[in-house]
Coordinates of N, CA and C in Angstrom, one line a residue:
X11 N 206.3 181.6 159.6 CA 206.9 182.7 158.8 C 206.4 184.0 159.4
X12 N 207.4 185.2 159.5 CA 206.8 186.3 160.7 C 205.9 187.1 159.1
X13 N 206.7 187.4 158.2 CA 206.1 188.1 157.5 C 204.9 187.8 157.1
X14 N 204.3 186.7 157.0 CA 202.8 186.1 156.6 C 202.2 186.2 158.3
X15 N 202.1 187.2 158.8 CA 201.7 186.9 159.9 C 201.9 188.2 161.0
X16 N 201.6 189.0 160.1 CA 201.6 190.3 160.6 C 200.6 190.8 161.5
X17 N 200.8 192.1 162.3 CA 199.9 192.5 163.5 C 198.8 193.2 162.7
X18 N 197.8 193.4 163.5 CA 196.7 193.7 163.2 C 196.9 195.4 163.2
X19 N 197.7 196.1 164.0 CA 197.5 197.4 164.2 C 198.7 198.0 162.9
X20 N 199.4 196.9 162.3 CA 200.5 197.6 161.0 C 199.2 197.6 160.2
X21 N 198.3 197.4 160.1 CA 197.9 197.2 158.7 C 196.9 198.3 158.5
X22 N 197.3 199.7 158.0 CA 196.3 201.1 158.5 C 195.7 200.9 157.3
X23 N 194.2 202.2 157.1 CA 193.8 202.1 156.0 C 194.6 202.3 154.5
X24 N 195.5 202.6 154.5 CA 196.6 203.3 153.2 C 196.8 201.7 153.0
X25 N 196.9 200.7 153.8 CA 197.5 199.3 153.5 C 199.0 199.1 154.1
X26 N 199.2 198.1 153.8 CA 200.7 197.1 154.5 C 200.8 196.3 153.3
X27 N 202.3 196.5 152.5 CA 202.7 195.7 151.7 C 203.4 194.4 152.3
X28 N 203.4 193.4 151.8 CA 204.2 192.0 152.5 C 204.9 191.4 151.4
X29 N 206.2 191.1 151.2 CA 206.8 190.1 150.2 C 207.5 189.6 150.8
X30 N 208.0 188.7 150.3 CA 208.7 187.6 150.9 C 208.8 186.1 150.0
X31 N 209.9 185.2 150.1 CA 210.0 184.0 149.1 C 209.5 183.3 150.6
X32 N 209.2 181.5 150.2 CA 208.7 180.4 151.1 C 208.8 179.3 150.0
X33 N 209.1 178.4 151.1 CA 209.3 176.7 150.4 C 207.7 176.0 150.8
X34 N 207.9 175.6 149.7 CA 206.6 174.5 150.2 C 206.1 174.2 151.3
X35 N 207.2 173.7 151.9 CA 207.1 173.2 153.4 C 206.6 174.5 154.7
X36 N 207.4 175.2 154.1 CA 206.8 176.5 155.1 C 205.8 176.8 154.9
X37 N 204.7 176.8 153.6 CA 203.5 177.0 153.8 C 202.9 175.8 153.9
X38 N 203.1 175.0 154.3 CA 202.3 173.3 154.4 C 202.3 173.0 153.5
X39 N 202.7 173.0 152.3 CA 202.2 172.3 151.2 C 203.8 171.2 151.2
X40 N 203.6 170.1 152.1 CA 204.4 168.9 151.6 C 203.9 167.8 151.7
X41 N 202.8 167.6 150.9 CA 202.1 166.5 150.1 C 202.8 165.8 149.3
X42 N 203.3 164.7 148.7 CA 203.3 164.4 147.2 C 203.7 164.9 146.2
X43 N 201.7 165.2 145.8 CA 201.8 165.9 144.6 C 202.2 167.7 145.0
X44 N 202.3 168.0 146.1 CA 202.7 169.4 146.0 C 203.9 169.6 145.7
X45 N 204.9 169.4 145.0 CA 206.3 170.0 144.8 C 206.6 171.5 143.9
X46 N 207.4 171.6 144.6 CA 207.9 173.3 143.9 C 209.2 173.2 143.6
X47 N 209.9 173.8 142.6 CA 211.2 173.7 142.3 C 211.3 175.1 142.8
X48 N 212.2 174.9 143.3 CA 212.9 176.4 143.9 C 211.9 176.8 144.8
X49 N 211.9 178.7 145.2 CA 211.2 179.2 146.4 C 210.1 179.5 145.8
X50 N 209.0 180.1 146.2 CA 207.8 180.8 145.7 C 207.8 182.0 146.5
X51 N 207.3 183.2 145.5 CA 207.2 184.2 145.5 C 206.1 184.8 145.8
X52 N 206.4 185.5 147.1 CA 204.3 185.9 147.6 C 204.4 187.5 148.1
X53 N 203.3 188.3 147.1 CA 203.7 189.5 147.4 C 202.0 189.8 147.4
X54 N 201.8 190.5 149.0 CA 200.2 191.0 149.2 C 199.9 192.3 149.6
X55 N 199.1 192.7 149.8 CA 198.5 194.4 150.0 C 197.4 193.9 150.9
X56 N 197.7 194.5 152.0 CA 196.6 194.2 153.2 C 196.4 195.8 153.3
X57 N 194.8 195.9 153.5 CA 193.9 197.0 153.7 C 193.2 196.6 155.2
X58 N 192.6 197.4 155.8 CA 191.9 197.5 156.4 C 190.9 199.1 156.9
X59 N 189.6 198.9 156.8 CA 189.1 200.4 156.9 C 188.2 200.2 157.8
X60 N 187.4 200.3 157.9 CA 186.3 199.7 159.0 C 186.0 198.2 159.2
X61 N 185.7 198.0 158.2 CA 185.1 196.6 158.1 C 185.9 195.3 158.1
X62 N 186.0 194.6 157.2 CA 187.2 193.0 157.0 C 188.4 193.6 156.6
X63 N 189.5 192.9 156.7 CA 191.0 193.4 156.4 C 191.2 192.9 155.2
X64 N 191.2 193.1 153.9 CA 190.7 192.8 153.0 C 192.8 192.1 152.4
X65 N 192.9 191.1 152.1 CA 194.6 191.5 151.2 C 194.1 190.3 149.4
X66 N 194.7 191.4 149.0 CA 194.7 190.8 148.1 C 196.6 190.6 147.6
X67 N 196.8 189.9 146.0 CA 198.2 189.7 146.0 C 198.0 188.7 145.2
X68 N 199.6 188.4 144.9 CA 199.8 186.8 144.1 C 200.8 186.3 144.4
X69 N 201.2 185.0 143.8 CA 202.1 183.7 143.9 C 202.9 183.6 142.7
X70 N 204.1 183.7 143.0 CA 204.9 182.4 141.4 C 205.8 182.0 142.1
X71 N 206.0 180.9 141.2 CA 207.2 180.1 141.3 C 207.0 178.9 140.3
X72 N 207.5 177.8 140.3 CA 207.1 176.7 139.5 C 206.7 175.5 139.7
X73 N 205.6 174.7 139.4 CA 205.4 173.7 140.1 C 205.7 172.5 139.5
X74 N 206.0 171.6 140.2 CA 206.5 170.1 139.5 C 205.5 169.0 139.6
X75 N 204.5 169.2 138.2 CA 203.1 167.9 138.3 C 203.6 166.3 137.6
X76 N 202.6 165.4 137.8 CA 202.5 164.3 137.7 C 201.8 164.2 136.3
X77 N 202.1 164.0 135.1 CA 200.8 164.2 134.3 C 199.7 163.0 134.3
X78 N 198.8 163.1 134.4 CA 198.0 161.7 134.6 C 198.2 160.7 133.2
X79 N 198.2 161.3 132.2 CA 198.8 160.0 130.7 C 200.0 159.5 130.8
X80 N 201.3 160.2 131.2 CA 201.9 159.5 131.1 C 203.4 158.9 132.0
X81 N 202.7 159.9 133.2 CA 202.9 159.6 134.4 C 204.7 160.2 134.8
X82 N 205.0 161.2 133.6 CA 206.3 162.0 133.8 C 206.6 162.5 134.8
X83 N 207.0 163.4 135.4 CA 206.9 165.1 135.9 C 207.4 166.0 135.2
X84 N 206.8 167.0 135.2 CA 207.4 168.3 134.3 C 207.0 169.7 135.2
X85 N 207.7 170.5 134.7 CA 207.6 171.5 135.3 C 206.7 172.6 135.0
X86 N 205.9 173.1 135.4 CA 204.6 174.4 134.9 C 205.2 175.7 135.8
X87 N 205.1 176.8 135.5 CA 204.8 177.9 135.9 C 204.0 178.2 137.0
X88 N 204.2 178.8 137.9 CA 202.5 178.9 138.6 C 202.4 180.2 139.2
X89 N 201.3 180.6 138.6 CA 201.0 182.2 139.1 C 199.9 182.3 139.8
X90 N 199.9 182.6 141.2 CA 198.3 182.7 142.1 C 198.1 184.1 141.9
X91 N 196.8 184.0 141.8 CA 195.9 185.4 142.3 C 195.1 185.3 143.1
X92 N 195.8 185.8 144.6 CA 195.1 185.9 145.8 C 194.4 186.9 146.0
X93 N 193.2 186.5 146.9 CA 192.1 187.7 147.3 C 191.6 186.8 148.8
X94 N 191.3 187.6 149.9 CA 190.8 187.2 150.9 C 190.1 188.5 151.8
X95 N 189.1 188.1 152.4 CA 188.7 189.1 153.4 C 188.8 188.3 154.7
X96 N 189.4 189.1 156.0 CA 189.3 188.4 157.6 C 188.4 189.3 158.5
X97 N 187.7 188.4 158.7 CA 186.4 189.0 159.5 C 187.5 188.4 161.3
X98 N 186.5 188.8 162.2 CA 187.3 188.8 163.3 C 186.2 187.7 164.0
X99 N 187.2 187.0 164.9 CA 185.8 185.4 165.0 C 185.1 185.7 166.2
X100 N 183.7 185.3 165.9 CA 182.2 185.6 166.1 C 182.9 185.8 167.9
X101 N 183.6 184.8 168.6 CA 183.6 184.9 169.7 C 184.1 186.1 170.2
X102 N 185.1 186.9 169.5 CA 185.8 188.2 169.7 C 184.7 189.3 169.6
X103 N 183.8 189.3 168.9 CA 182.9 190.3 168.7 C 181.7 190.3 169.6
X104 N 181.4 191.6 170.3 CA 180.8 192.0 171.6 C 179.3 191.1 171.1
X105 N 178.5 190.2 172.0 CA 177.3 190.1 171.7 C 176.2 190.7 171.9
X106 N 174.9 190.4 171.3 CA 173.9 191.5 171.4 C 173.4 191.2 172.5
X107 N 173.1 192.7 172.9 CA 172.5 192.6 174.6 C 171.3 191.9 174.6
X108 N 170.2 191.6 175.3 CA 169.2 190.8 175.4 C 168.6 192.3 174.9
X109 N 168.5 193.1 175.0 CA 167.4 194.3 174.1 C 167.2 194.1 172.9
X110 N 168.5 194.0 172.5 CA 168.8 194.0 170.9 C 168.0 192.6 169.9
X111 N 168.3 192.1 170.9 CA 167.5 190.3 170.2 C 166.7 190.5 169.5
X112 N 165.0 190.7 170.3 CA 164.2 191.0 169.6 C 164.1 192.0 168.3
X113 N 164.7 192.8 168.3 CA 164.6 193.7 167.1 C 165.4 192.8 165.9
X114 N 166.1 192.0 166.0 CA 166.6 191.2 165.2 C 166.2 189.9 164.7
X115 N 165.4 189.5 165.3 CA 164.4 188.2 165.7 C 163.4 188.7 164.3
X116 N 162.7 189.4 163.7 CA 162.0 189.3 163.0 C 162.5 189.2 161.3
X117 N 163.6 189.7 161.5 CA 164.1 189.5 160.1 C 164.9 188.2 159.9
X118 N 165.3 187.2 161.0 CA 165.4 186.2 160.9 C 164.4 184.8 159.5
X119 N 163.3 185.6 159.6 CA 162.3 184.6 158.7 C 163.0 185.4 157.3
X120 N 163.3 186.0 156.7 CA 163.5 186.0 156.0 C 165.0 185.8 155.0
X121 N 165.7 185.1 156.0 CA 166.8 184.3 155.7 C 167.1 183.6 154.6
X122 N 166.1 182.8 154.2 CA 166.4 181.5 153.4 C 167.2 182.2 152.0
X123 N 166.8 183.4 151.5 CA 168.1 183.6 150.3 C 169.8 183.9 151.2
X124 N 169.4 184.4 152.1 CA 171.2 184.9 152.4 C 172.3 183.6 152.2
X125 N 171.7 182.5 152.8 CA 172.9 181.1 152.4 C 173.8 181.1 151.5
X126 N 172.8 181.2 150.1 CA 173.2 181.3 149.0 C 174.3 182.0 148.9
X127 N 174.4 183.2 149.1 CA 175.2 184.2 148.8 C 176.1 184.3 149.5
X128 N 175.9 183.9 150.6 CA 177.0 183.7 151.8 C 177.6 182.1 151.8
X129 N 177.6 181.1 150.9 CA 178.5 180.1 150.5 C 179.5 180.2 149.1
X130 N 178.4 181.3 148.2 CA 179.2 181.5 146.9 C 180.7 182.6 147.5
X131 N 180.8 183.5 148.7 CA 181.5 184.1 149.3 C 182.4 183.6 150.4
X132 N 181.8 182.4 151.0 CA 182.1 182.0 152.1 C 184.2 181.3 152.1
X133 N 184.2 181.0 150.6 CA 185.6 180.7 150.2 C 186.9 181.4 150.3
X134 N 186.3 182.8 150.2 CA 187.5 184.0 150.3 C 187.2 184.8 151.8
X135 N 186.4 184.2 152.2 CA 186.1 184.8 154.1 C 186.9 184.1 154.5
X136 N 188.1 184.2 155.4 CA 188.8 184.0 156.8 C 188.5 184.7 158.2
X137 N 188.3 183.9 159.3 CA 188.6 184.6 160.4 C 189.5 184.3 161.3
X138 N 189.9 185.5 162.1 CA 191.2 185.8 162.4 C 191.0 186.0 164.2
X139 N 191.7 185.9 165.4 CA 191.7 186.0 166.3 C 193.1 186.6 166.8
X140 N 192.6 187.4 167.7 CA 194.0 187.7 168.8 C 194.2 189.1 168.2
X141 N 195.6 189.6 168.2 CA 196.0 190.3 167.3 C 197.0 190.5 166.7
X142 N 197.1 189.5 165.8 CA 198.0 188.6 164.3 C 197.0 187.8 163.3
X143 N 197.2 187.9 162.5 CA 196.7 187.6 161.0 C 197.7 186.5 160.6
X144 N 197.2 185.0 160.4 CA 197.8 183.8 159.8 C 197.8 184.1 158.2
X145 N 198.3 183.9 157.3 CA 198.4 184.3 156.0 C 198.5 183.2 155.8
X146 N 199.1 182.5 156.5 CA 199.9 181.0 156.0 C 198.6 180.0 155.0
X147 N 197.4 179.9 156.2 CA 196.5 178.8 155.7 C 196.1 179.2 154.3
X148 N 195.8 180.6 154.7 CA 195.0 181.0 153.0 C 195.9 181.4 151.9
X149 N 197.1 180.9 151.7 CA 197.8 181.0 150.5 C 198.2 179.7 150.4
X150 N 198.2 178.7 151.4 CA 198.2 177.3 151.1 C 197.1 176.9 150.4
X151 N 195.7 177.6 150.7 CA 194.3 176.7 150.3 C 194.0 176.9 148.7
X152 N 194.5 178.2 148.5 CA 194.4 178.8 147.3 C 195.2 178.6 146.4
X153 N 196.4 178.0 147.1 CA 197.6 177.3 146.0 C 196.8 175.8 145.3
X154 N 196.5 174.9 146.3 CA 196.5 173.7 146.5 C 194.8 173.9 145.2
X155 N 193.8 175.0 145.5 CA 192.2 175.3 144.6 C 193.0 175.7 143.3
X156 N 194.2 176.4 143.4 CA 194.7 176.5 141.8 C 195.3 175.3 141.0
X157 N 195.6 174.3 141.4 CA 196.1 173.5 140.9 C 195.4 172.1 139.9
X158 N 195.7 172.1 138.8 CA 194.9 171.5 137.7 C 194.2 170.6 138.3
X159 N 192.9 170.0 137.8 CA 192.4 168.7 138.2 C 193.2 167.2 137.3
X160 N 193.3 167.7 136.0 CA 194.2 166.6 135.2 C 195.4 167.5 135.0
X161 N 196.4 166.9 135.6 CA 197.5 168.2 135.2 C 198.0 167.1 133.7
X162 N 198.7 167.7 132.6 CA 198.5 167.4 131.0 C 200.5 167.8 131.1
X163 N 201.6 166.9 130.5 CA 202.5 167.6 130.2 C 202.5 168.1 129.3
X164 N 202.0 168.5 128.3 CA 201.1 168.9 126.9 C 200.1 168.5 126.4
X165 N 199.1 169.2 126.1 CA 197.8 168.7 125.4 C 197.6 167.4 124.1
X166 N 198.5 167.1 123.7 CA 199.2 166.0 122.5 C 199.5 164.9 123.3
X167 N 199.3 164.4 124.7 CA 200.4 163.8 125.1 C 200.0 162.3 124.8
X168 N 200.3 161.3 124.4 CA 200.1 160.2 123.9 C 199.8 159.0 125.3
X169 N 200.7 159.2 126.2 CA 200.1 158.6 127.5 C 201.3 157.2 127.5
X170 N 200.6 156.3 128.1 CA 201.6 155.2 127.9 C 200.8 153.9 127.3
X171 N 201.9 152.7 126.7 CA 200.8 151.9 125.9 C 200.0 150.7 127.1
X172 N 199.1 150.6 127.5 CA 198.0 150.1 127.8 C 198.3 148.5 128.5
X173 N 199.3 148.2 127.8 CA 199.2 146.9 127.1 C 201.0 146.6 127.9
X174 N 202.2 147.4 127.4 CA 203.3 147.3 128.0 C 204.1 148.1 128.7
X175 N 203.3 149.4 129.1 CA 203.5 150.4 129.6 C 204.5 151.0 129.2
X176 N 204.6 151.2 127.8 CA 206.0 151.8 127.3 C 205.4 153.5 127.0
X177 N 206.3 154.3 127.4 CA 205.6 155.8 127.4 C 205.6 155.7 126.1
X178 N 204.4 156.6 125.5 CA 204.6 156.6 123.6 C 204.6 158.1 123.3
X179 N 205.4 158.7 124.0 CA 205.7 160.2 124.0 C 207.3 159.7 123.4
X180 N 208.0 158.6 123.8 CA 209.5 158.6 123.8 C 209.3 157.6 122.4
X181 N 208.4 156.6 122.8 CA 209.1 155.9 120.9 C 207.4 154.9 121.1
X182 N 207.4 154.4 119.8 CA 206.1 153.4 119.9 C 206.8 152.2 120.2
X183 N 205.4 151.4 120.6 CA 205.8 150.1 121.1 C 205.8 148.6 119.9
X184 N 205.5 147.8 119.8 CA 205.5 146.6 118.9 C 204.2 146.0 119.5
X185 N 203.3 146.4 120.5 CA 202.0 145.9 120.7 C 201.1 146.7 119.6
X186 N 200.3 145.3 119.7 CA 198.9 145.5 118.8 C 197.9 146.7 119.3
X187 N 197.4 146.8 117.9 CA 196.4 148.7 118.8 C 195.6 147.8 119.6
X188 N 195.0 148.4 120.8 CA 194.0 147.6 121.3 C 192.5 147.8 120.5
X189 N 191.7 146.5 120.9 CA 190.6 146.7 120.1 C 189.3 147.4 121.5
X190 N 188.5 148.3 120.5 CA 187.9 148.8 121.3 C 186.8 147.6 122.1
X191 N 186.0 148.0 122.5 CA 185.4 147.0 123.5 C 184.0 147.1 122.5
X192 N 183.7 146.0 122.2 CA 182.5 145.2 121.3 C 181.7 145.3 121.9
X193 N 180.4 145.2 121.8 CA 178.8 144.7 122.6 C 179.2 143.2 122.0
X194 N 179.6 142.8 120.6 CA 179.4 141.4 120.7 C 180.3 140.7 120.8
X195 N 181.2 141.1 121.3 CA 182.4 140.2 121.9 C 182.2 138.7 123.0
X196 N 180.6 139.0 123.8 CA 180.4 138.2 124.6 C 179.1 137.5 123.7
X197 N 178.6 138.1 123.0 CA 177.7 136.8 122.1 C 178.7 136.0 121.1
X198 N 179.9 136.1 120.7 CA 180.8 135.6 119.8 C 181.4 134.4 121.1
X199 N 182.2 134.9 122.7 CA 182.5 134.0 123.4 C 181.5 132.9 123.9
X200 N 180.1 133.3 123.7 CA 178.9 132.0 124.0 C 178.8 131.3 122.6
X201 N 178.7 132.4 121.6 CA 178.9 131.4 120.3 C 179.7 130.0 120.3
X202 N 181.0 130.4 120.8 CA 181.9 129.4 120.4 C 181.9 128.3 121.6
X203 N 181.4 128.4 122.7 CA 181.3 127.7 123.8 C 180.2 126.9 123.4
X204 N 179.0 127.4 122.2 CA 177.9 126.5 122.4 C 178.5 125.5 121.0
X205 N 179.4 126.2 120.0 CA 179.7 125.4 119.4 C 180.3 124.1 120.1
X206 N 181.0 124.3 120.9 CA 182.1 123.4 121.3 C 181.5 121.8 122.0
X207 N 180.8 122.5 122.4 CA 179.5 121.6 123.4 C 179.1 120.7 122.9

């Protein structure tokens, strides 16, 4: 997609607006569980001032989940809120001369906090090479991190019965409730085995 994928030199400090619709497929998301009904809607604001090219932006359209109880599909809403910074990759950027080393060599020992802070960040860091900006990957990753862990067709959802797999969202079944699971369910089956003996 040319629009997700703009030059480095459009994007001044005032910013570069980008909108545009995309199918699933155009942004990779043709998984499975990724389905979309209709296009998705992606509108971003790329900055750049000195430093990372910062875009932030969002997503809608609708998405079509699986619900884990009772194994329907239904359709949700989906609204992203995108944010990314693109640093430029380490090989593009001039290295330090052999002078420079040493003077940077000593604050090396005191590293052991920066990790931290640089993994709780490290999610919305992209780097970028050449001179074009992929948009593509980081609105697929951020789709795919927004999407429920148990997606629910509603919070009530009754699921299916256990026993005949009849959905009990649509009607109840004529199976027995199940019984919950005993500790002495297995001293009752040795009971009766030593009876029998």
């Amino acid at each position: 997609m040319d629009t997700l994928n703009p030059a480095i030199v459009d994007i001044a400090s005032e910013g570069l607006s980008l909108s545009c619709t995309a199918t699933g497929p155009q942004l990779g998301l043709d998984e499975p569980e990724e389905k979309f009904q209709g296009p998705l809607t992606v509108q971003l604001e790329l900055v750049h001032h000195e430093g990372p090219i910062t875009v932030t932006g969002t997503l809608e359209g609708t998405a079509i989940r699986q619900c884990v109880r009772c194994l329907t599909e239904y359709a949700e809403p989906l609204f992203v809120t995108l944010y990314a910074e693109y640093l430029p990759q380490p090989d593009a950027v001039s290295k330090p001369t052999p002078a420079e080393a040493p003077r940077r060599s000593p604050r090396r020992g005191a590293q052991p906090v920066e990790p931290v802070e640089e993994t709780e960040e490290a999610d919305e860091v992209y780097l970028y090479q050449g001179d074009h900006l992929d948009l593509v990957p980081m609105v697929r990753e951020q789709v795919i991190l927004a999407a429920p862990m148990q997606p629910l067709c509603r919070e009530e959802c009754l699921g299916l019965c256990p026993q005949c797999g009849q959905n009990l969202n649509e009607r109840r079944c004529g199976c027995p409730p199940e019984q919950g699971p005993s500790p002495f369910r297995v001293l009752r089956g040795r009971q009766s085995k030593g009876g029998n003996a």
